[in-house]
Amino acid sequence: MTNTKIKVAVLGATGLVGQRFVRILADHPWFEIAALTASARSAGKTYGAAVSWALGGDVPRAAAEMDILPTSAKRLAETGIQVAFSALPAATAHGIEEELRDAGLAVFSNANAHRMDADVPILIPEVNDGHLELARGQAKRRGGSGFIVANSNCTASGLVLALKPFEPFGIRTVIATSYQAISGAGRRGLAAFDIAANVVPYIGNEEEKLARESRKILGRLAGEAIEPAPFEFNASCARVPVRDGHLLSLAIELERDIEPDAAREALASFRGAPQELRLPTAPEAPVLVRREEDRPQPSLDVEAGSPERAKGMAVTVGRIRRSGRFLNLFALVHNTIRGAAGTSVLNAELAVRRGLIPHEGGPGRTKETRP
Ligand SMILES: NC(=O)c1ccc[n+]([C@@H]2O[C@H](COP(=O)([O-])OP(=O)(O)OC[C@H]3O[C@@H](n4cnc5c(N)ncnc54)[C@H](OP(=O)(O)O)[C@@H]3O)[C@@H](O)[C@H]2O)c1
């Protein structure tokens, strides 16, 4: 990699996803935080003073001392950043992400503002790294170097990682039931009164997002568009009183039957482009298989993944069993790491290695991969 790190901004840095970005990027071998933004409520304060830190430990020192900028493309242009990581609410993200792309920046977004744009990939790089080519086309068509790459809804990221290893067996139907953590609703998302000792069997638009995003991610790149994967999908999503970690119960109907042992082997041996390229935030294995009859559990498994900087990047799968024509399993995903900031950083690492983000060393000279 280069001697000079690539300057990046985190937009919406005070929120739950923004905080994950700040932590993951604090000691990143390739990227350096040069700007943090939030709403008018926080702009002008230092990050340390404005943030209501939810991750334990200390706010990384360099970030704590930075002044928060307003979320404005004009202000960000003055900071010399090349990459923007967006953790903004969708309504705010829509315009600013486009402005930053038009200004030539690489934008990696967690918001759902542009996920279904035809030329924006929803990238989970172990699953569909080839879709990054849509971003290259996006930049070329606009005559610049800027592009937007989205990552998926937090639940969809766990879902597609658990499904991808079964693609060779022909995925016909997926029935998904989710048990989703409170942090999925953001820092001020749910009143304690509504969720303490309770389950809420409704999350606005979640079931629809899960269906269309997972079909797009598992879809086929055909020219300059994605043909969505054609499997039948049926989702039910609930909010549960868990801090971090979305648990999914899946019933998967395949065209070719698979026994539980072979399913375990397909999941445990699954690897993708981030592992081949040894990207800094790639977990050694993106899917971990547990054999205990009561795992995965959010309180025990949510931070799965190694090495240290890939903690929370592995999806844990367990309770693999056959029931009639369905293969049943549970999958657990860390919603603000693998489901948000961690995958965004992994996407940016892939974009650097594939030459979409110009930098001093050039893609061919990227030697240093681990911190
Ligand atoms: N939480 C998850 O598990 C998860 C997973 C995947 C994707 N996402 C998506 O990621 C995004 C962030 O989610 P989150 O959970 O981190 O939300 P959050 O905790 O509510 O944080 C929102 C962030 O956006 C800032 N913000 C709010 N209104 C703004 C405005 N008008 N202008 C500029 N900045 C503004 C907030 O700044 P202040 O502190 O100054 O208000 C804060 O930094 C959302 O689009 C969400 O859908 C979330």
Tab-separated table of C-alpha atoms and ligand atoms in Angstrom:
chain	number	residue	atom	x	y	z
A	1	MET	CA	0.000	0.000	0.000
A	2	THR	CA	1.002	3.648	-0.100
A	3	ASN	CA	3.001	5.468	2.521
A	4	THR	CA	0.311	8.158	2.521
A	5	LYS	CA	-3.070	7.083	3.799
A	6	ILE	CA	-6.235	7.856	1.840
A	7	LYS	CA	-8.208	10.683	3.463
A	8	VAL	CA	-11.773	9.783	4.328
A	9	ALA	CA	-14.808	11.394	5.944
A	10	VAL	CA	-17.500	9.818	8.089
A	11	LEU	CA	-20.916	11.425	7.541
A	12	GLY	CA	-23.333	10.984	10.430
A	13	ALA	CA	-20.357	10.174	12.644
A	14	THR	CA	-22.200	10.588	15.968
A	15	GLY	CA	-24.811	7.885	15.267
A	16	LEU	CA	-24.497	4.190	16.047
A	17	VAL	CA	-23.163	3.280	12.600
A	18	GLY	CA	-21.002	6.420	12.527
A	19	GLN	CA	-19.404	5.398	15.820
A	20	ARG	CA	-18.553	1.982	14.403
A	21	PHE	CA	-16.881	3.701	11.458
A	22	VAL	CA	-14.870	5.900	13.800
A	23	ARG	CA	-13.665	2.875	15.731
A	24	ILE	CA	-12.869	0.710	12.674
A	25	LEU	CA	-11.078	3.554	10.889
A	26	ALA	CA	-9.112	4.764	13.934
A	27	ASP	CA	-6.233	2.378	13.263
A	28	HIS	CA	-6.877	1.482	9.640
A	29	PRO	CA	-3.739	0.687	7.637
A	30	TRP	CA	-4.932	2.399	4.422
A	31	PHE	CA	-7.476	5.068	5.475
A	32	GLU	CA	-7.229	8.102	7.718
A	33	ILE	CA	-10.180	10.081	9.061
A	34	ALA	CA	-9.866	13.689	7.866
A	35	ALA	CA	-13.436	14.881	8.496
A	36	LEU	CA	-16.430	13.994	10.647
A	37	THR	CA	-19.912	15.382	10.039
A	38	ALA	CA	-23.280	15.265	11.785
A	39	SER	CA	-26.432	17.376	12.052
A	40	ALA	CA	-26.615	21.078	12.908
A	41	ARG	CA	-27.128	19.955	16.538
A	42	SER	CA	-23.538	18.671	16.680
A	43	ALA	CA	-21.628	20.744	14.086
A	44	GLY	CA	-19.048	23.081	15.598
A	45	LYS	CA	-18.508	20.931	18.707
A	46	THR	CA	-15.599	18.551	19.093
A	47	TYR	CA	-16.509	14.935	18.342
A	48	GLY	CA	-15.689	13.978	21.938
A	49	ALA	CA	-18.115	16.591	23.267
A	50	ALA	CA	-20.943	15.893	20.818
A	51	VAL	CA	-21.018	12.107	20.675
A	52	SER	CA	-23.013	9.976	23.084
A	53	TRP	CA	-20.503	7.091	22.852
A	54	ALA	CA	-22.263	3.720	22.885
A	55	LEU	CA	-19.436	1.277	22.157
A	56	GLY	CA	-17.605	1.001	25.474
A	57	GLY	CA	-13.999	1.981	26.011
A	58	ASP	CA	-12.833	5.429	24.991
A	59	VAL	CA	-13.629	7.493	21.953
A	60	PRO	CA	-10.514	7.113	19.748
A	61	ARG	CA	-8.323	10.047	20.732
A	62	ALA	CA	-7.648	11.618	17.329
A	63	ALA	CA	-11.380	11.609	16.529
A	64	ALA	CA	-12.365	12.957	19.951
A	65	GLU	CA	-10.373	16.114	19.305
A	66	MET	CA	-11.721	16.776	15.793
A	67	ASP	CA	-14.335	19.458	15.175
A	68	ILE	CA	-17.574	18.175	13.669
A	69	LEU	CA	-18.341	19.757	10.304
A	70	PRO	CA	-21.808	20.405	8.955
A	71	THR	CA	-22.856	17.740	6.434
A	72	SER	CA	-22.151	19.920	3.410
A	73	ALA	CA	-20.446	18.909	0.156
A	74	LYS	CA	-18.834	22.361	-0.059
A	75	ARG	CA	-17.225	22.058	3.381
A	76	LEU	CA	-16.082	18.493	2.697
A	77	ALA	CA	-14.456	19.559	-0.572
A	78	GLU	CA	-12.117	21.788	1.452
A	79	THR	CA	-10.788	18.848	3.474
A	80	GLY	CA	-9.065	16.973	0.617
A	81	ILE	CA	-10.970	13.737	1.221
A	82	GLN	CA	-11.256	11.090	-1.513
A	83	VAL	CA	-13.715	8.777	0.202
A	84	ALA	CA	-16.945	9.427	2.123
A	85	PHE	CA	-18.459	6.804	4.410
A	86	SER	CA	-22.109	7.706	4.867
A	87	ALA	CA	-24.061	6.800	8.005
A	88	LEU	CA	-26.772	9.382	7.424
A	89	PRO	CA	-30.541	8.937	7.596
A	90	ALA	CA	-31.844	8.167	4.095
A	91	ALA	CA	-33.588	11.513	3.579
A	92	THR	CA	-30.386	13.449	4.308
A	93	ALA	CA	-28.165	10.989	2.443
A	94	HIS	CA	-29.998	11.277	-0.858
A	95	GLY	CA	-28.791	14.682	-2.067
A	96	ILE	CA	-25.401	14.894	-0.393
A	97	GLU	CA	-24.252	11.483	-1.586
A	98	GLU	CA	-25.027	12.534	-5.171
A	99	GLU	CA	-23.230	15.864	-4.709
A	100	LEU	CA	-20.147	14.108	-3.374
A	101	ARG	CA	-20.185	11.618	-6.254
A	102	ASP	CA	-20.447	14.498	-8.713
A	103	ALA	CA	-17.455	16.105	-6.996
A	104	GLY	CA	-15.421	12.962	-7.844
A	105	LEU	CA	-15.550	11.181	-4.476
A	106	ALA	CA	-16.019	7.494	-3.796
A	107	VAL	CA	-19.122	7.264	-1.577
A	108	PHE	CA	-19.793	4.138	0.508
A	109	SER	CA	-23.301	4.393	1.889
A	110	ASN	CA	-25.292	2.648	4.593
A	111	ALA	CA	-28.471	4.546	3.819
A	112	ASN	CA	-31.155	3.073	1.608
A	113	ALA	CA	-31.329	6.253	-0.512
A	114	HIS	CA	-29.590	4.817	-3.601
A	115	ARG	CA	-29.592	1.049	-3.019
A	116	MET	CA	-32.079	0.324	-5.766
A	117	ASP	CA	-30.593	2.732	-8.352
A	118	ALA	CA	-29.835	0.583	-11.415
A	119	ASP	CA	-26.153	1.562	-11.530
A	120	VAL	CA	-25.476	1.409	-7.768
A	121	PRO	CA	-24.316	-1.976	-6.519
A	122	ILE	CA	-25.396	-3.273	-3.120
A	123	LEU	CA	-22.063	-4.811	-2.355
A	124	ILE	CA	-21.357	-7.602	0.122
A	125	PRO	CA	-17.934	-8.400	-1.266
A	126	GLU	CA	-17.792	-12.097	-0.383
A	127	VAL	CA	-21.098	-12.545	-2.208
A	128	ASN	CA	-21.090	-10.276	-5.268
A	129	ASP	CA	-17.699	-8.601	-5.692
A	130	GLY	CA	-18.263	-8.580	-9.474
A	131	HIS	CA	-21.103	-6.047	-9.038
A	132	LEU	CA	-18.442	-3.441	-8.193
A	133	GLU	CA	-18.135	-3.051	-11.977
A	134	LEU	CA	-21.454	-1.149	-11.847
A	135	ALA	CA	-19.618	1.562	-9.879
A	136	ARG	CA	-16.894	1.737	-12.520
A	137	GLY	CA	-19.597	2.231	-15.168
A	138	GLN	CA	-21.330	4.833	-12.984
A	139	ALA	CA	-18.139	6.922	-12.815
A	140	LYS	CA	-17.384	6.539	-16.521
A	141	ARG	CA	-20.881	7.494	-17.631
A	142	ARG	CA	-20.710	10.659	-15.572
A	143	GLY	CA	-17.292	11.488	-16.976
A	144	GLY	CA	-15.567	11.565	-13.594
A	145	SER	CA	-14.089	9.349	-10.915
A	146	GLY	CA	-16.964	9.576	-8.410
A	147	PHE	CA	-19.405	6.761	-7.634
A	148	ILE	CA	-21.788	5.490	-4.974
A	149	VAL	CA	-21.558	1.958	-3.617
A	150	ALA	CA	-24.255	0.922	-1.143
A	151	ASN	CA	-24.250	-1.801	1.383
A	152	SER	CA	-27.395	-3.593	2.254
A	153	ASN	CA	-29.956	-3.390	4.960
A	154	CYS	CA	-28.339	-4.908	8.068
A	155	THR	CA	-30.465	-8.073	8.050
A	156	ALA	CA	-29.926	-8.684	4.328
A	157	SER	CA	-26.141	-8.800	4.821
A	158	GLY	CA	-26.445	-11.792	7.170
A	159	LEU	CA	-29.073	-13.405	4.987
A	160	VAL	CA	-27.048	-13.348	1.757
A	161	LEU	CA	-23.877	-14.587	3.464
A	162	ALA	CA	-25.838	-17.572	4.781
A	163	LEU	CA	-27.458	-18.203	1.364
A	164	LYS	CA	-24.530	-17.736	-1.006
A	165	PRO	CA	-22.839	-21.092	-0.224
A	166	PHE	CA	-26.074	-22.837	-1.314
A	167	GLU	CA	-26.255	-21.135	-4.711
A	168	PRO	CA	-24.738	-24.177	-6.512
A	169	PHE	CA	-27.661	-26.253	-5.158
A	170	GLY	CA	-30.261	-23.910	-6.723
A	171	ILE	CA	-32.116	-21.646	-4.280
A	172	ARG	CA	-35.842	-22.014	-4.941
A	173	THR	CA	-37.570	-20.583	-1.842
A	174	VAL	CA	-36.434	-18.727	1.277
A	175	ILE	CA	-38.644	-18.236	4.327
A	176	ALA	CA	-36.972	-15.815	6.755
A	177	THR	CA	-38.017	-14.777	10.253
A	178	SER	CA	-35.867	-12.174	11.977
A	179	TYR	CA	-35.313	-11.227	15.610
A	180	GLN	CA	-33.674	-7.801	15.333
A	181	ALA	CA	-31.690	-5.824	17.891
A	182	ILE	CA	-32.627	-2.400	19.208
A	183	SER	CA	-29.455	-0.795	17.812
A	184	GLY	CA	-30.861	-1.428	14.332
A	185	ALA	CA	-33.208	1.497	14.933
A	186	GLY	CA	-30.408	4.014	15.606
A	187	ARG	CA	-29.284	5.965	18.681
A	188	ARG	CA	-32.694	7.465	19.393
A	189	GLY	CA	-34.730	4.776	17.676
A	190	LEU	CA	-36.936	3.137	20.275
A	191	ALA	CA	-38.319	4.231	23.634
A	192	ALA	CA	-37.371	1.848	26.459
A	193	PHE	CA	-41.059	1.657	27.356
A	194	ASP	CA	-41.877	0.124	23.982
A	195	ILE	CA	-39.138	-2.524	23.808
A	196	ALA	CA	-38.123	-3.505	27.364
A	197	ALA	CA	-39.323	-7.076	28.034
A	198	ASN	CA	-41.304	-6.968	24.818
A	199	VAL	CA	-41.318	-8.081	21.172
A	200	VAL	CA	-42.655	-5.825	18.413
A	201	PRO	CA	-43.719	-7.852	15.359
A	202	TYR	CA	-43.280	-4.996	12.893
A	203	ILE	CA	-40.329	-3.009	11.509
A	204	GLY	CA	-41.361	-0.464	8.898
A	205	ASN	CA	-40.475	-1.541	5.311
A	206	GLU	CA	-38.000	-4.149	6.576
A	207	GLU	CA	-39.635	-7.179	4.975
A	208	GLU	CA	-39.865	-5.425	1.591
A	209	LYS	CA	-36.229	-4.231	1.803
A	210	LEU	CA	-35.042	-7.697	2.713
A	211	ALA	CA	-36.740	-9.218	-0.332
A	212	ARG	CA	-35.622	-6.732	-2.962
A	213	GLU	CA	-32.084	-6.232	-1.635
A	214	SER	CA	-31.254	-9.912	-1.222
A	215	ARG	CA	-32.543	-10.627	-4.752
A	216	LYS	CA	-30.416	-7.781	-6.132
A	217	ILE	CA	-27.267	-8.878	-4.256
A	218	LEU	CA	-27.655	-12.501	-5.371
A	219	GLY	CA	-28.645	-11.361	-8.860
A	220	ARG	CA	-26.626	-11.596	-12.064
A	221	LEU	CA	-24.685	-8.719	-13.573
A	222	ALA	CA	-25.966	-8.514	-17.164
A	223	GLY	CA	-24.301	-5.659	-19.031
A	224	GLU	CA	-24.974	-2.524	-17.023
A	225	ALA	CA	-27.758	-3.815	-14.800
A	226	ILE	CA	-28.516	-6.547	-12.305
A	227	GLU	CA	-31.046	-9.265	-13.061
A	228	PRO	CA	-32.521	-10.055	-9.639
A	229	ALA	CA	-32.248	-13.645	-8.409
A	230	PRO	CA	-35.612	-15.337	-9.022
A	231	PHE	CA	-36.153	-17.262	-5.739
A	232	GLU	CA	-39.431	-17.060	-3.826
A	233	PHE	CA	-39.053	-15.012	-0.665
A	234	ASN	CA	-41.230	-14.714	2.402
A	235	ALA	CA	-40.080	-12.586	5.363
A	236	SER	CA	-41.391	-11.696	8.839
A	237	CYS	CA	-39.358	-9.228	10.911
A	238	ALA	CA	-39.615	-8.475	14.625
A	239	ARG	CA	-37.780	-6.168	17.016
A	240	VAL	CA	-36.565	-7.882	20.200
A	241	PRO	CA	-34.936	-6.492	23.366
A	242	VAL	CA	-31.368	-7.343	22.335
A	243	ARG	CA	-28.658	-4.675	22.172
A	244	ASP	CA	-26.679	-5.774	19.077
A	245	GLY	CA	-27.136	-8.632	16.621
A	246	HIS	CA	-29.931	-9.671	14.287
A	247	LEU	CA	-30.852	-13.361	14.462
A	248	LEU	CA	-32.503	-14.985	11.444
A	249	SER	CA	-34.393	-18.244	11.269
A	250	LEU	CA	-34.211	-19.510	7.681
A	251	ALA	CA	-36.043	-22.289	5.860
A	252	ILE	CA	-34.408	-22.789	2.476
A	253	GLU	CA	-35.800	-24.929	-0.319
A	254	LEU	CA	-33.128	-26.021	-2.785
A	255	GLU	CA	-33.422	-27.629	-6.210
A	256	ARG	CA	-30.931	-30.312	-5.182
A	257	ASP	CA	-31.225	-31.770	-1.698
A	258	ILE	CA	-28.365	-31.344	0.710
A	259	GLU	CA	-27.762	-33.192	3.959
A	260	PRO	CA	-26.948	-31.164	7.109
A	261	ASP	CA	-23.304	-32.304	7.180
A	262	ALA	CA	-22.763	-31.231	3.583
A	263	ALA	CA	-24.519	-27.930	4.354
A	264	ARG	CA	-22.158	-27.346	7.300
A	265	GLU	CA	-19.192	-28.052	5.055
A	266	ALA	CA	-20.473	-25.695	2.312
A	267	LEU	CA	-20.897	-22.880	4.849
A	268	ALA	CA	-17.649	-23.411	6.765
A	269	SER	CA	-15.495	-23.659	3.645
A	270	PHE	CA	-17.068	-20.639	1.959
A	271	ARG	CA	-14.600	-17.850	1.064
A	272	GLY	CA	-14.811	-14.814	-1.209
A	273	ALA	CA	-12.743	-12.070	-2.817
A	274	PRO	CA	-11.878	-10.286	0.480
A	275	GLN	CA	-10.266	-13.479	1.811
A	276	GLU	CA	-8.387	-14.145	-1.447
A	277	LEU	CA	-7.127	-10.565	-1.519
A	278	ARG	CA	-6.417	-10.565	2.234
A	279	LEU	CA	-8.171	-7.237	2.681
A	280	PRO	CA	-7.473	-5.649	6.080
A	281	THR	CA	-11.046	-5.907	7.420
A	282	ALA	CA	-11.800	-9.348	5.930
A	283	PRO	CA	-12.578	-12.087	8.440
A	284	GLU	CA	-10.568	-15.256	7.896
A	285	ALA	CA	-13.870	-17.109	7.411
A	286	PRO	CA	-16.987	-15.044	6.612
A	287	VAL	CA	-19.339	-17.764	7.920
A	288	LEU	CA	-18.703	-19.692	11.146
A	289	VAL	CA	-20.638	-22.869	11.885
A	290	ARG	CA	-21.595	-23.819	15.467
A	291	ARG	CA	-22.624	-27.340	16.381
A	292	GLU	CA	-24.070	-26.653	19.864
A	293	GLU	CA	-27.826	-27.088	19.929
A	294	ASP	CA	-28.431	-23.622	21.450
A	295	ARG	CA	-26.215	-21.426	19.264
A	296	PRO	CA	-25.872	-18.856	17.750
A	297	GLN	CA	-26.941	-16.399	20.446
A	298	PRO	CA	-26.496	-12.615	20.229
A	299	SER	CA	-24.911	-12.413	23.676
A	300	LEU	CA	-22.316	-15.117	22.851
A	301	ASP	CA	-21.694	-14.877	19.130
A	302	VAL	CA	-22.326	-11.346	17.913
A	303	GLU	CA	-18.640	-10.387	17.766
A	304	ALA	CA	-17.586	-13.472	15.810
A	305	GLY	CA	-14.680	-13.075	13.418
A	306	SER	CA	-10.929	-13.028	13.442
A	307	PRO	CA	-8.366	-11.446	13.363
A	308	GLU	CA	-9.039	-8.702	15.909
A	309	ARG	CA	-9.976	-5.983	13.423
A	310	ALA	CA	-12.528	-8.319	11.785
A	311	LYS	CA	-14.478	-8.940	15.003
A	312	GLY	CA	-18.190	-8.755	14.203
A	313	MET	CA	-17.533	-9.432	10.502
A	314	ALA	CA	-18.358	-13.157	10.548
A	315	VAL	CA	-21.919	-14.447	10.368
A	316	THR	CA	-22.525	-17.364	12.742
A	317	VAL	CA	-24.770	-20.201	11.576
A	318	GLY	CA	-26.136	-23.053	13.675
A	319	ARG	CA	-29.035	-25.458	14.263
A	320	ILE	CA	-28.644	-26.809	10.735
A	321	ARG	CA	-31.257	-29.484	10.117
A	322	ARG	CA	-33.581	-30.925	7.488
A	323	SER	CA	-37.332	-30.633	7.717
A	324	GLY	CA	-39.170	-32.147	4.770
A	325	ARG	CA	-37.968	-30.412	1.628
A	326	PHE	CA	-36.464	-27.511	3.595
A	327	LEU	CA	-33.039	-26.983	5.072
A	328	ASN	CA	-33.456	-25.061	8.339
A	329	LEU	CA	-30.873	-22.965	10.153
A	330	PHE	CA	-30.321	-19.920	12.327
A	331	ALA	CA	-27.898	-17.157	11.289
A	332	LEU	CA	-26.648	-14.256	13.396
A	333	VAL	CA	-25.199	-10.997	12.032
A	334	HIS	CA	-23.740	-7.992	13.863
A	335	ASN	CA	-26.019	-5.287	12.504
A	336	THR	CA	-23.746	-2.252	12.886
A	337	ILE	CA	-20.489	-4.050	11.916
A	338	ARG	CA	-21.115	-6.690	9.210
A	339	GLY	CA	-24.546	-5.163	8.619
A	340	ALA	CA	-23.206	-1.626	8.213
A	341	ALA	CA	-19.842	0.060	8.890
A	342	GLY	CA	-17.600	-3.024	8.646
A	343	THR	CA	-18.920	-4.042	5.231
A	344	SER	CA	-18.674	-0.439	3.996
A	345	VAL	CA	-14.992	-0.352	4.930
A	346	LEU	CA	-14.471	-3.767	3.304
A	347	ASN	CA	-16.156	-2.418	0.140
A	348	ALA	CA	-13.777	0.545	0.104
A	349	GLU	CA	-10.793	-1.783	0.557
A	350	LEU	CA	-11.993	-3.850	-2.421
A	351	ALA	CA	-12.448	-0.665	-4.484
A	352	VAL	CA	-8.860	0.360	-3.686
A	353	ARG	CA	-7.518	-3.061	-4.688
A	354	ARG	CA	-9.570	-3.051	-7.899
A	355	GLY	CA	-8.197	0.378	-8.862
A	356	LEU	CA	-11.402	2.429	-8.433
A	357	ILE	CA	-9.865	4.781	-5.878
A	358	PRO	CA	-6.669	6.343	-7.151
A	359	HIS	CA	-3.846	6.440	-4.643
A	360	GLU	CA	-0.119	6.904	-4.546
A	361	GLY	CA	0.950	3.259	-4.618
A	362	GLY	CA	-1.481	2.113	-7.351
A	363	PRO	CA	-3.462	-1.096	-7.072
A	364	GLY	CA	-0.647	-3.369	-8.228
A	365	ARG	CA	1.633	-2.379	-5.389
A	366	THR	CA	-0.706	-3.139	-2.540
A	367	LYS	CA	1.504	-5.328	-0.387
A	368	GLU	CA	0.614	-4.481	3.166
A	369	THR	CA	-2.721	-6.050	3.940
A	370	ARG	CA	-2.772	-6.590	7.679
A	371	PRO	CA	-2.151	-3.916	10.262
B	1	LIG	N1	-28.265	0.864	13.016
B	1	LIG	C1	-28.097	-0.137	12.164
B	1	LIG	O1	-28.016	-1.321	12.554
B	1	LIG	C2	-27.994	0.132	10.678
B	1	LIG	C3	-27.578	-0.905	9.859
B	1	LIG	C4	-27.487	-0.696	8.472
B	1	LIG	C5	-27.773	0.538	7.966
B	1	LIG	N2	-28.192	1.550	8.789
B	1	LIG	C6	-28.437	2.859	8.185
B	1	LIG	O2	-27.326	3.689	8.505
B	1	LIG	C7	-27.764	5.037	8.690
B	1	LIG	C8	-27.380	5.498	10.090
B	1	LIG	O3	-28.032	4.686	11.049
B	1	LIG	P1	-27.757	4.834	12.621
B	1	LIG	O4	-28.409	3.669	13.233
B	1	LIG	O5	-26.343	5.115	12.873
B	1	LIG	O6	-28.620	6.178	12.944
B	1	LIG	P2	-28.466	7.189	14.175
B	1	LIG	O7	-27.853	6.521	15.326
B	1	LIG	O8	-29.799	7.813	14.321
B	1	LIG	O9	-27.432	8.292	13.609
B	1	LIG	C9	-27.791	9.228	12.602
B	1	LIG	C10	-26.617	10.141	12.297
B	1	LIG	O10	-27.022	11.068	11.278
B	1	LIG	C11	-26.886	12.417	11.765
B	1	LIG	N3	-27.999	13.219	11.262
B	1	LIG	C12	-29.323	13.132	11.582
B	1	LIG	N4	-30.030	14.064	10.889
B	1	LIG	C13	-29.122	14.751	10.145
B	1	LIG	C14	-29.232	15.855	9.241
B	1	LIG	N5	-30.409	16.428	8.963
B	1	LIG	N6	-28.095	16.316	8.665
B	1	LIG	C15	-26.902	15.753	8.922
B	1	LIG	N7	-26.734	14.707	9.770
B	1	LIG	C16	-27.840	14.214	10.373
B	1	LIG	C17	-26.926	12.302	13.273
B	1	LIG	O11	-26.257	13.450	13.828
B	1	LIG	P3	-26.650	14.077	15.288
B	1	LIG	O12	-26.039	13.185	16.332
B	1	LIG	O13	-26.027	15.426	15.230
B	1	LIG	O14	-28.145	14.083	15.337
B	1	LIG	C18	-26.137	11.001	13.480
B	1	LIG	O15	-24.769	11.251	13.331
B	1	LIG	C19	-29.274	5.037	8.420
B	1	LIG	O16	-29.507	5.361	7.060
B	1	LIG	C20	-29.666	3.585	8.682
B	1	LIG	O17	-30.826	3.202	7.991
B	1	LIG	C21	-28.285	1.381	10.134
